[in-house]
Amino acid sequence: MVESGLPPTDHESQFYEEAQVALPLPTEQPTSLDGLLTGLRRQRVRLRTDQQIAEWSAQ
């Protein structure tokens, strides 16, 4: 999974399995942290564009 040098935990494996189902992850990096962040950004753009959901600010 993530390139930490440690074996993945059960929760980490489950996290990436669920992320692969829920997010548009890049096929070349589906289980890397960079791939996950790319998928989150793509989902954010898709929601903003398709559903016209306003950006949220914590200010």
CSV table of C-alpha atoms in Angstrom, one decimal, residues 5-6 9 12-13 16 20-22 24 26-28 31-33 35 42-44 47 49-50 54-56 58-59:
chain,number,residue,atom,x,y,z
A,5,GLY,CA,8.4,0.0,4.4
A,6,LEU,CA,5.9,-1.4,6.9
A,9,THR,CA,-2.6,-3.1,8.6
A,12,GLU,CA,-5.1,0.4,5.9
A,13,SER,CA,-6.1,-2.3,3.4
A,16,TYR,CA,-7.6,1.8,0.2
A,20,GLN,CA,-10.8,2.7,-4.8
A,21,VAL,CA,-14.6,2.2,-4.9
A,22,ALA,CA,-15.5,5.8,-3.9
A,24,PRO,CA,-11.7,8.4,-9.2
A,26,PRO,CA,-5.5,7.1,-11.2
A,27,THR,CA,-5.0,3.6,-12.6
A,28,GLU,CA,-1.2,3.9,-12.4
A,31,THR,CA,-2.9,2.6,-3.7
A,32,SER,CA,-0.3,5.3,-3.2
A,33,LEU,CA,-0.8,8.4,-1.1
A,35,GLY,CA,-2.9,8.6,-6.1
A,42,ARG,CA,-10.7,14.9,-9.0
A,43,GLN,CA,-13.8,14.2,-6.8
A,44,ARG,CA,-13.8,17.8,-5.5
A,47,LEU,CA,-18.7,17.8,-7.3
A,49,THR,CA,-18.7,21.1,-11.7
A,50,ASP,CA,-21.5,18.6,-11.9
A,54,ALA,CA,-20.2,25.6,-3.1
A,55,GLU,CA,-16.7,25.6,-1.7
A,56,TRP,CA,-16.6,25.4,2.1
A,58,ALA,CA,-13.4,27.3,7.7
A,59,GLN,CA,-13.1,31.1,8.1
